[in-house]
Tab-separated table of N, CA and C in Angstrom:
chain	number	residue	atom	x	y	z
A	198	ALA	N	-9.337	10.663	-10.254
A	198	ALA	CA	-9.769	10.229	-8.929
A	198	ALA	C	-10.321	11.428	-8.179
A	199	ASP	N	-11.279	11.164	-7.289
A	199	ASP	CA	-11.894	12.272	-6.557
A	199	ASP	C	-11.088	12.723	-5.349
A	200	VAL	N	-9.998	12.035	-5.024
A	200	VAL	CA	-9.110	12.440	-3.939
A	200	VAL	C	-7.671	12.325	-4.409
A	201	ALA	N	-6.806	13.144	-3.862
A	201	ALA	CA	-5.384	13.081	-4.207
A	201	ALA	C	-4.610	12.275	-3.177
A	202	GLN	N	-5.225	12.107	-1.972
A	202	GLN	CA	-4.521	11.421	-0.890
A	202	GLN	C	-5.521	10.681	-0.021
A	203	VAL	N	-5.164	9.473	0.426
A	203	VAL	CA	-5.992	8.730	1.365
A	203	VAL	C	-5.202	8.510	2.643
A	204	THR	N	-5.923	8.386	3.757
A	204	THR	CA	-5.250	8.259	5.045
A	204	THR	C	-5.752	7.097	5.883
A	205	GLU	N	-6.866	6.455	5.470
A	205	GLU	CA	-7.385	5.382	6.305
A	205	GLU	C	-8.084	4.310	5.489
A	206	ALA	N	-8.059	3.104	6.032
A	206	ALA	CA	-8.748	1.983	5.399
A	206	ALA	C	-10.240	2.258	5.392
A	207	GLY	N	-10.920	1.795	4.347
A	207	GLY	CA	-12.353	2.011	4.221
A	207	GLY	C	-12.699	3.246	3.424
A	208	GLN	N	-11.741	4.132	3.240
A	208	GLN	CA	-11.985	5.328	2.439
A	208	GLN	C	-12.263	4.898	0.999
A	209	VAL	N	-13.240	5.517	0.357
A	209	VAL	CA	-13.635	5.153	-1.002
A	209	VAL	C	-13.109	6.202	-1.984
A	210	ILE	N	-12.462	5.714	-3.035
A	210	ILE	CA	-11.978	6.583	-4.112
A	210	ILE	C	-12.913	6.367	-5.291
A	211	THR	N	-13.476	7.446	-5.810
A	211	THR	CA	-14.312	7.357	-7.007
A	211	THR	C	-13.501	7.837	-8.192
A	212	TYR	N	-13.403	6.975	-9.200
A	212	TYR	CA	-12.679	7.309	-10.422
A	212	TYR	C	-13.692	7.625	-11.515
A	213	THR	N	-13.468	8.711	-12.253
A	213	THR	CA	-14.285	9.060	-13.400
A	213	THR	C	-13.423	8.924	-14.651
A	214	TYR	N	-13.917	8.171	-15.602
A	214	TYR	CA	-13.213	7.915	-16.853
A	214	TYR	C	-13.960	8.650	-17.956
A	215	THR	N	-13.281	9.518	-18.684
A	215	THR	CA	-13.884	10.240	-19.798
A	215	THR	C	-13.127	9.900	-21.063
A	216	VAL	N	-13.872	9.489	-22.088
A	216	VAL	CA	-13.291	9.138	-23.372
A	216	VAL	C	-13.829	10.134	-24.396
A	217	THR	N	-12.915	10.765	-25.133
A	217	THR	CA	-13.291	11.722	-26.180
A	217	THR	C	-12.734	11.229	-27.506
A	218	ASN	N	-13.583	11.232	-28.510
A	218	ASN	CA	-13.159	10.856	-29.855
A	218	ASN	C	-12.520	12.079	-30.503
A	219	THR	N	-11.208	12.088	-30.576
A	219	THR	CA	-10.483	13.221	-31.172
A	219	THR	C	-10.139	12.964	-32.640
A	220	GLY	N	-10.639	11.836	-33.171
A	220	GLY	CA	-10.359	11.490	-34.559
A	220	GLY	C	-11.441	11.991	-35.501
A	221	GLU	N	-11.404	11.443	-36.708
A	221	GLU	CA	-12.327	11.891	-37.761
A	221	GLU	C	-13.339	10.827	-38.152
A	222	VAL	N	-13.295	9.653	-37.498
A	222	VAL	CA	-14.249	8.589	-37.801
A	222	VAL	C	-15.022	8.234	-36.538
A	223	THR	N	-16.200	7.683	-36.695
A	223	THR	CA	-16.996	7.241	-35.562
A	223	THR	C	-16.346	5.998	-34.959
A	224	LEU	N	-16.222	5.987	-33.637
A	224	LEU	CA	-15.646	4.847	-32.930
A	224	LEU	C	-16.773	3.974	-32.401
A	225	THR	N	-16.627	2.662	-32.564
A	225	THR	CA	-17.626	1.717	-32.068
A	225	THR	C	-16.947	0.693	-31.159
A	226	GLY	N	-17.754	0.075	-30.316
A	226	GLY	CA	-17.227	-0.962	-29.426
A	226	GLY	C	-16.216	-0.440	-28.423
A	227	LEU	N	-16.421	0.792	-27.952
A	227	LEU	CA	-15.488	1.364	-26.973
A	227	LEU	C	-15.475	0.546	-25.690
A	228	GLU	N	-14.271	0.313	-25.181
A	228	GLU	CA	-14.094	-0.382	-23.906
A	228	GLU	C	-13.008	0.322	-23.114
A	229	VAL	N	-13.236	0.455	-21.807
A	229	VAL	CA	-12.213	0.964	-20.898
A	229	VAL	C	-11.967	-0.114	-19.852
A	230	ASN	N	-10.704	-0.431	-19.645
A	230	ASN	CA	-10.312	-1.397	-18.618
A	230	ASN	C	-9.304	-0.747	-17.694
A	231	ASP	N	-9.545	-0.885	-16.407
A	231	ASP	CA	-8.645	-0.384	-15.375
A	231	ASP	C	-7.897	-1.585	-14.812
A	232	ASP	N	-6.586	-1.469	-14.665
A	232	ASP	CA	-5.800	-2.621	-14.205
A	232	ASP	C	-6.192	-3.105	-12.810
A	233	LYS	N	-6.775	-2.246	-11.971
A	233	LYS	CA	-7.202	-2.657	-10.636
A	233	LYS	C	-8.699	-2.946	-10.562
A	234	LEU	N	-9.491	-2.203	-11.326
A	234	LEU	CA	-10.941	-2.256	-11.184
A	234	LEU	C	-11.638	-3.027	-12.293
A	235	GLY	N	-10.905	-3.418	-13.322
A	235	GLY	CA	-11.505	-4.200	-14.399
A	235	GLY	C	-12.224	-3.342	-15.423
A	236	ALA	N	-13.255	-3.934	-16.036
A	236	ALA	CA	-14.014	-3.247	-17.094
A	236	ALA	C	-14.841	-2.116	-16.494
A	237	ILE	N	-14.809	-0.975	-17.150
A	237	ILE	CA	-15.552	0.214	-16.716
A	237	ILE	C	-16.754	0.385	-17.640
A	238	THR	N	-17.944	0.539	-17.069
A	238	THR	CA	-19.148	0.742	-17.873
A	238	THR	C	-19.216	2.196	-18.318
A	239	LEU	N	-19.270	2.398	-19.639
A	239	LEU	CA	-19.364	3.742	-20.210
A	239	LEU	C	-20.821	4.056	-20.546
A	240	ALA	N	-21.175	5.342	-20.537
A	240	ALA	CA	-22.527	5.760	-20.902
A	240	ALA	C	-22.825	5.420	-22.361
A	241	ALA	N	-21.811	5.464	-23.223
A	241	ALA	CA	-21.985	5.132	-24.637
A	241	ALA	C	-20.772	4.333	-25.103
A	242	THR	N	-20.986	3.413	-26.025
A	242	THR	CA	-19.874	2.642	-26.580
A	242	THR	C	-19.617	2.993	-28.045
A	243	THR	N	-20.386	3.951	-28.573
A	243	THR	CA	-20.174	4.478	-29.921
A	243	THR	C	-20.030	5.984	-29.804
A	244	LEU	N	-18.983	6.529	-30.429
A	244	LEU	CA	-18.727	7.972	-30.338
A	244	LEU	C	-18.468	8.558	-31.719
A	245	ALA	N	-19.221	9.595	-32.050
A	245	ALA	CA	-18.972	10.355	-33.274
A	245	ALA	C	-17.736	11.231	-33.049
A	246	PRO	N	-17.104	11.703	-34.122
A	246	PRO	CA	-15.956	12.598	-33.952
A	246	PRO	C	-16.319	13.805	-33.076
A	247	GLY	N	-15.463	14.093	-32.094
A	247	GLY	CA	-15.666	15.227	-31.193
A	247	GLY	C	-16.543	14.924	-29.988
A	248	ALA	N	-17.214	13.789	-29.963
A	248	ALA	CA	-18.113	13.442	-28.854
A	248	ALA	C	-17.327	12.804	-27.704
A	249	SER	N	-17.940	12.832	-26.508
A	249	SER	CA	-17.330	12.244	-25.315
A	249	SER	C	-18.341	11.359	-24.604
A	250	THR	N	-17.829	10.443	-23.829
A	250	THR	CA	-18.644	9.612	-22.942
A	250	THR	C	-17.844	9.380	-21.671
A	251	SER	N	-18.531	8.970	-20.599
A	251	SER	CA	-17.804	8.734	-19.348
A	251	SER	C	-18.427	7.580	-18.573
A	252	GLY	N	-17.700	7.149	-17.576
A	252	GLY	CA	-18.146	6.105	-16.665
A	252	GLY	C	-17.413	6.276	-15.350
A	253	THR	N	-17.939	5.694	-14.285
A	253	THR	CA	-17.293	5.797	-12.972
A	253	THR	C	-17.133	4.419	-12.352
A	254	ALA	N	-16.196	4.331	-11.457
A	254	ALA	CA	-15.962	3.112	-10.676
A	254	ALA	C	-15.374	3.534	-9.344
A	255	THR	N	-15.524	2.689	-8.339
A	255	THR	CA	-14.993	3.023	-7.017
A	255	THR	C	-14.014	1.958	-6.550
A	256	TYR	N	-13.107	2.393	-5.701
A	256	TYR	CA	-12.135	1.506	-5.074
A	256	TYR	C	-12.147	1.809	-3.586
A	257	THR	N	-12.289	0.776	-2.755
A	257	THR	CA	-12.264	0.953	-1.311
A	257	THR	C	-10.852	0.640	-0.811
A	258	VAL	N	-10.255	1.601	-0.136
A	258	VAL	CA	-8.888	1.471	0.369
A	258	VAL	C	-8.860	0.396	1.447
A	259	THR	N	-7.880	-0.500	1.355
A	259	THR	CA	-7.757	-1.582	2.326
A	259	THR	C	-6.705	-1.238	3.383
A	260	GLN	N	-6.730	-1.974	4.477
A	260	GLN	CA	-5.713	-1.779	5.507
A	260	GLN	C	-4.336	-2.108	4.959
A	261	SER	N	-4.254	-3.091	4.062
A	261	SER	CA	-2.946	-3.429	3.497
A	261	SER	C	-2.418	-2.294	2.622
A	262	ASP	N	-3.315	-1.537	1.969
A	262	ASP	CA	-2.872	-0.344	1.221
A	262	ASP	C	-2.227	0.661	2.175
A	263	ILE	N	-2.884	0.887	3.308
A	263	ILE	CA	-2.380	1.851	4.293
A	263	ILE	C	-1.086	1.339	4.908
A	264	ASP	N	-1.067	0.068	5.312
A	264	ASP	CA	0.125	-0.496	5.943
A	264	ASP	C	1.324	-0.463	5.014
A	265	ALA	N	1.087	-0.707	3.731
A	265	ALA	CA	2.189	-0.686	2.766
A	265	ALA	C	2.703	0.730	2.546
A	266	GLY	N	1.816	1.726	2.713
A	266	GLY	CA	2.232	3.119	2.532
A	266	GLY	C	2.639	3.439	1.106
A	267	LEU	N	2.204	2.633	0.156
A	267	LEU	CA	2.562	2.850	-1.237
A	267	LEU	C	1.423	3.542	-1.969
A	268	ASP	N	1.764	4.355	-2.950
A	268	ASP	CA	0.751	5.028	-3.745
A	268	ASP	C	-0.160	3.999	-4.423
A	269	ILE	N	-1.426	4.357	-4.574
A	269	ILE	CA	-2.371	3.533	-5.313
A	269	ILE	C	-2.340	4.032	-6.752
A	270	VAL	N	-1.849	3.202	-7.640
A	270	VAL	CA	-1.676	3.588	-9.035
A	270	VAL	C	-2.621	2.759	-9.891
A	271	ASN	N	-3.478	3.434	-10.645
A	271	ASN	CA	-4.388	2.766	-11.565
A	271	ASN	C	-4.016	3.155	-12.983
A	272	VAL	N	-4.008	2.169	-13.872
A	272	VAL	CA	-3.755	2.415	-15.284
A	272	VAL	C	-5.016	2.010	-16.044
A	273	ALA	N	-5.593	2.952	-16.776
A	273	ALA	CA	-6.791	2.684	-17.565
A	273	ALA	C	-6.422	2.701	-19.041
A	274	SER	N	-7.005	1.757	-19.795
A	274	SER	CA	-6.765	1.682	-21.229
A	274	SER	C	-8.100	1.677	-21.954
A	275	VAL	N	-8.155	2.396	-23.075
A	275	VAL	CA	-9.366	2.429	-23.899
A	275	VAL	C	-9.038	1.818	-25.250
A	276	SER	N	-10.012	1.121	-25.809
A	276	SER	CA	-9.846	0.548	-27.145
A	276	SER	C	-11.176	0.591	-27.868
A	277	SER	N	-11.113	0.442	-29.184
A	277	SER	CA	-12.329	0.416	-29.996
A	277	SER	C	-12.151	-0.594	-31.113
A	278	GLU	N	-13.255	-0.901	-31.793
A	278	GLU	CA	-13.192	-1.828	-32.922
A	278	GLU	C	-12.332	-1.269	-34.053
A	279	GLU	N	-12.199	0.047	-34.117
A	279	GLU	CA	-11.384	0.690	-35.154
A	279	GLU	C	-9.911	0.749	-34.760
A	280	GLU	N	-9.556	0.047	-33.697
A	280	GLU	CA	-8.190	-0.038	-33.187
A	280	GLU	C	-7.646	1.305	-32.672
A	281	ALA	N	-8.553	2.185	-32.256
A	281	ALA	CA	-8.128	3.410	-31.578
A	281	ALA	C	-7.828	3.036	-30.133
A	282	THR	N	-6.655	3.412	-29.640
A	282	THR	CA	-6.273	3.068	-28.269
A	282	THR	C	-5.631	4.263	-27.581
A	283	ASP	N	-5.688	4.247	-26.263
A	283	ASP	CA	-5.005	5.242	-25.439
A	283	ASP	C	-4.979	4.689	-24.027
A	284	SER	N	-4.149	5.272	-23.184
A	284	SER	CA	-4.117	4.866	-21.782
A	284	SER	C	-3.799	6.075	-20.919
A	285	ALA	N	-4.145	5.976	-19.656
A	285	ALA	CA	-3.884	7.047	-18.696
A	285	ALA	C	-3.591	6.425	-17.345
A	286	THR	N	-2.747	7.086	-16.569
A	286	THR	CA	-2.383	6.620	-15.237
A	286	THR	C	-2.829	7.652	-14.213
A	287	GLU	N	-3.409	7.172	-13.120
A	287	GLU	CA	-3.839	8.046	-12.022
A	287	GLU	C	-3.199	7.531	-10.739
A	288	THR	N	-2.590	8.435	-9.980
A	288	THR	CA	-1.918	8.060	-8.734
A	288	THR	C	-2.579	8.765	-7.557
A	289	VAL	N	-2.906	7.986	-6.525
A	289	VAL	CA	-3.431	8.531	-5.271
A	289	VAL	C	-2.398	8.236	-4.202
A	290	ASP	N	-1.971	9.265	-3.495
A	290	ASP	CA	-0.953	9.141	-2.465
A	290	ASP	C	-1.549	8.509	-1.212
A	291	VAL	N	-0.862	7.525	-0.680
A	291	VAL	CA	-1.243	6.934	0.600
A	291	VAL	C	-0.377	7.601	1.655
A	292	ASN	N	-1.026	8.350	2.541
A	292	ASN	CA	-0.305	9.081	3.566
A	292	ASN	C	-0.057	8.151	4.737
A	293	GLY	N	1.048	7.516	4.678
A	293	GLY	CA	1.398	6.610	5.744
A	293	GLY	C	2.757	6.022	5.459
A	294	SER	N	3.507	5.794	6.472
A	294	SER	CA	4.796	5.161	6.265
A	294	SER	C	5.020	4.173	7.396
A	295	ALA	N	5.597	3.046	7.040
A	295	ALA	CA	5.880	2.015	8.022
A	295	ALA	C	7.338	2.153	8.451
A	296	LEU	N	7.541	2.596	9.675
A	296	LEU	CA	8.884	2.769	10.212
A	296	LEU	C	8.952	2.107	11.579
A	297	VAL	N	10.078	1.481	11.855
A	297	VAL	CA	10.222	0.804	13.137
A	297	VAL	C	11.629	1.060	13.667
A	298	ASP	N	11.724	1.148	14.982
A	298	ASP	CA	13.020	1.336	15.632
A	298	ASP	C	13.202	0.179	16.613
A	299	ILE	N	14.380	-0.432	16.595
A	299	ILE	CA	14.647	-1.548	17.497
A	299	ILE	C	15.907	-1.262	18.306
A	300	THR	N	15.827	-1.535	19.593
A	300	THR	CA	17.017	-1.419	20.449
A	300	THR	C	17.236	-2.747	21.149
A	301	LYS	N	18.487	-3.085	21.336
A	301	LYS	CA	18.866	-4.337	21.995
A	301	LYS	C	19.824	-3.961	23.122
A	302	VAL	N	19.502	-4.396	24.325
A	302	VAL	CA	20.332	-4.072	25.485
A	302	VAL	C	20.678	-5.369	26.215
A	303	ALA	N	21.962	-5.551	26.493
A	303	ALA	CA	22.421	-6.698	27.281
A	303	ALA	C	22.552	-6.270	28.736
A	304	ASP	N	22.311	-7.209	29.675
A	304	ASP	CA	22.375	-6.846	31.098
A	304	ASP	C	23.791	-6.830	31.656
A	305	VAL	N	24.773	-7.202	30.850
A	305	VAL	CA	26.171	-7.106	31.281
A	305	VAL	C	26.985	-6.492	30.155
A	306	ALA	N	28.045	-5.781	30.533
A	306	ALA	CA	28.897	-5.159	29.527
A	306	ALA	C	30.079	-6.044	29.172
A	307	GLN	N	30.408	-6.981	30.078
A	307	GLN	CA	31.594	-7.813	29.857
A	307	GLN	C	31.360	-9.212	30.427
A	308	VAL	N	31.794	-10.214	29.683
A	308	VAL	CA	31.693	-11.602	30.129
A	308	VAL	C	33.073	-12.026	30.633
A	309	THR	N	33.098	-12.653	31.825
A	309	THR	CA	34.387	-13.027	32.408
A	309	THR	C	34.565	-14.528	32.582
A	310	GLU	N	33.477	-15.299	32.478
A	310	GLU	CA	33.618	-16.737	32.672
A	310	GLU	C	32.574	-17.515	31.885
A	311	ALA	N	32.915	-18.756	31.573
A	311	ALA	CA	31.986	-19.647	30.884
A	311	ALA	C	30.786	-19.915	31.774
A	312	GLY	N	29.603	-20.046	31.174
A	312	GLY	CA	28.389	-20.308	31.939
A	312	GLY	C	27.676	-19.056	32.398
A	313	GLN	N	28.302	-17.914	32.221
A	313	GLN	CA	27.657	-16.661	32.609
A	313	GLN	C	26.450	-16.430	31.699
A	314	VAL	N	25.329	-16.033	32.279
A	314	VAL	CA	24.095	-15.813	31.519
A	314	VAL	C	23.949	-14.323	31.202
A	315	ILE	N	23.684	-14.054	29.960
A	315	ILE	CA	23.440	-12.678	29.516
A	315	ILE	C	21.969	-12.594	29.115
A	316	THR	N	21.274	-11.627	29.669
A	316	THR	CA	19.877	-11.397	29.294
A	316	THR	C	19.830	-10.221	28.347
A	317	TYR	N	19.227	-10.454	27.192
A	317	TYR	CA	19.060	-9.397	26.197
A	317	TYR	C	17.614	-8.938	26.203
A	318	THR	N	17.408	-7.640	26.164
A	318	THR	CA	16.066	-7.073	26.054
A	318	THR	C	15.974	-6.336	24.730
A	319	TYR	N	14.954	-6.684	23.970
A	319	TYR	CA	14.701	-6.062	22.672
A	319	TYR	C	13.464	-5.185	22.813
A	320	THR	N	13.559	-3.918	22.400
A	320	THR	CA	12.410	-3.022	22.416
A	320	THR	C	12.165	-2.545	20.989
A	321	ILE	N	10.935	-2.734	20.541
A	321	ILE	CA	10.547	-2.327	19.196
A	321	ILE	C	9.523	-1.215	19.334
A	322	THR	N	9.761	-0.092	18.647
A	322	THR	CA	8.856	1.050	18.678
A	322	THR	C	8.401	1.355	17.259
A	323	ASN	N	7.097	1.536	17.099
A	323	ASN	CA	6.533	1.921	15.802
A	323	ASN	C	6.672	3.434	15.678
A	324	THR	N	7.623	3.881	14.882
A	324	THR	CA	7.862	5.311	14.694
A	324	THR	C	7.193	5.830	13.431
A	325	GLY	N	6.393	4.994	12.776
A	325	GLY	CA	5.719	5.384	11.539
A	325	GLY	C	4.319	5.894	11.793
A	326	GLU	N	3.558	5.961	10.713
A	326	GLU	CA	2.204	6.520	10.750
A	326	GLU	C	1.124	5.471	10.573
A	327	VAL	N	1.510	4.213	10.423
A	327	VAL	CA	0.537	3.138	10.197
A	327	VAL	C	0.732	2.038	11.215
A	328	THR	N	-0.322	1.271	11.466
A	328	THR	CA	-0.245	0.137	12.385
A	328	THR	C	0.595	-0.962	11.755
A	329	LEU	N	1.509	-1.512	12.529
A	329	LEU	CA	2.354	-2.611	12.067
A	329	LEU	C	1.774	-3.915	12.579
A	330	THR	N	1.694	-4.914	11.724
A	330	THR	CA	1.175	-6.225	12.125
A	330	THR	C	2.196	-7.299	11.775
A	331	GLY	N	2.127	-8.414	12.478
A	331	GLY	CA	3.009	-9.538	12.197
A	331	GLY	C	4.461	-9.282	12.546
A	332	LEU	N	4.706	-8.474	13.579
A	332	LEU	CA	6.083	-8.176	13.965
A	332	LEU	C	6.814	-9.430	14.422
A	333	ALA	N	8.053	-9.552	14.001
A	333	ALA	CA	8.895	-10.667	14.415
A	333	ALA	C	10.319	-10.164	14.549
A	334	VAL	N	11.028	-10.640	15.570
A	334	VAL	CA	12.427	-10.284	15.763
A	334	VAL	C	13.241	-11.564	15.720
A	335	ASN	N	14.283	-11.546	14.914
A	335	ASN	CA	15.208	-12.672	14.837
A	335	ASN	C	16.614	-12.149	15.066
A	336	ASP	N	17.314	-12.741	15.989
A	336	ASP	CA	18.693	-12.393	16.283
A	336	ASP	C	19.574	-13.406	15.553
A	337	ASP	N	20.638	-12.944	14.910
A	337	ASP	CA	21.465	-13.856	14.118
A	337	ASP	C	22.130	-14.943	14.966
A	338	LYS	N	22.294	-14.733	16.250
A	338	LYS	CA	22.895	-15.739	17.129
A	338	LYS	C	21.864	-16.468	17.986
A	339	LEU	N	20.812	-15.772	18.375
A	339	LEU	CA	19.854	-16.310	19.332
A	339	LEU	C	18.592	-16.882	18.699
A	340	GLY	N	18.314	-16.519	17.475
A	340	GLY	CA	17.100	-16.994	16.808
A	340	GLY	C	15.912	-16.095	17.070
A	341	ALA	N	14.718	-16.681	17.036
A	341	ALA	CA	13.476	-15.925	17.197
A	341	ALA	C	13.315	-15.437	18.635
A	342	ILE	N	12.921	-14.189	18.770
A	342	ILE	CA	12.682	-13.568	20.075
A	342	ILE	C	11.175	-13.408	20.245
A	343	THR	N	10.627	-13.874	21.361
A	343	THR	CA	9.201	-13.739	21.622
A	343	THR	C	8.898	-12.325	22.099
A	344	LEU	N	7.972	-11.665	21.411
A	344	LEU	CA	7.585	-10.299	21.762
A	344	LEU	C	6.284	-10.312	22.554
A	345	ALA	N	6.090	-9.301	23.390
A	345	ALA	CA	4.852	-9.173	24.158
A	345	ALA	C	3.670	-8.908	23.232
A	346	ALA	N	3.888	-8.216	22.117
A	346	ALA	CA	2.823	-7.925	21.148
A	346	ALA	C	3.408	-8.009	19.748
A	347	THR	N	2.599	-8.453	18.804
A	347	THR	CA	3.064	-8.521	17.418
A	347	THR	C	2.346	-7.512	16.531
A	348	THR	N	1.472	-6.706	17.125
A	348	THR	CA	0.793	-5.624	16.420
A	348	THR	C	1.052	-4.342	17.204
A	349	LEU	N	1.476	-3.296	16.490
A	349	LEU	CA	1.793	-2.021	17.161
A	349	LEU	C	1.151	-0.850	16.431
A	350	ALA	N	0.387	-0.061	17.181
A	350	ALA	CA	-0.158	1.183	16.646
A	350	ALA	C	0.976	2.207	16.541
A	351	PRO	N	0.792	3.253	15.742
A	351	PRO	CA	1.832	4.291	15.669
A	351	PRO	C	2.170	4.831	17.056
A	352	GLY	N	3.465	4.902	17.355
A	352	GLY	CA	3.922	5.420	18.641
A	352	GLY	C	4.033	4.371	19.744
A	353	ALA	N	3.470	3.184	19.540
A	353	ALA	CA	3.497	2.157	20.572
A	353	ALA	C	4.798	1.366	20.528
A	354	SER	N	5.080	0.699	21.653
A	354	SER	CA	6.286	-0.122	21.770
A	354	SER	C	5.934	-1.489	22.334
A	355	THR	N	6.795	-2.455	22.078
A	355	THR	CA	6.695	-3.793	22.673
A	355	THR	C	8.110	-4.259	22.946
A	356	SER	N	8.234	-5.288	23.786
A	356	SER	CA	9.578	-5.777	24.065
A	356	SER	C	9.558	-7.294	24.240
A	357	GLY	N	10.747	-7.837	24.222
A	357	GLY	CA	10.948	-9.261	24.432
A	357	GLY	C	12.320	-9.469	25.017
A	358	THR	N	12.496	-10.571	25.758
A	358	THR	CA	13.796	-10.843	26.366
A	358	THR	C	14.255	-12.243	25.979
A	359	TRP	N	15.547	-12.411	26.054
A	359	TRP	CA	16.150	-13.720	25.793
A	359	TRP	C	17.314	-13.858	26.752
A	360	ALA	N	17.404	-15.000	27.402
A	360	ALA	CA	18.516	-15.234	28.332
A	360	ALA	C	19.219	-16.522	27.974
């Protein structure tokens, strides 16, 4: 891969695949398949012993790649009609982590009578490096809590109340 780390959606990773015939017979019908990018077009599909060929493919980083904060791992496999096979794995680090902090505050410290209303305020802060989408808060006793925003940029906060 032409980069070791990506940081934003839309960034393009160019992968170069090089196949070298390290055997003693000519290889025919060479194919390279990448588990994410599919079939890779090689400059040559027949290789004499000691010869090499290559091909390139690109991958555009998606927002879901960034939001997940998981490495982009591609596995490429080569095969030939002579049953020569090999595989290689390439990992590109996604610099981003999804972290969230939630606080719950009740407006009273002690309940003294039936019918007393307690208002709970929930504050959610995005403490990670990626935008969080589809935020939802569920309290085991109160159920779903409506938030002011369900998408949070890094460092942003939102809140919701329940009474």
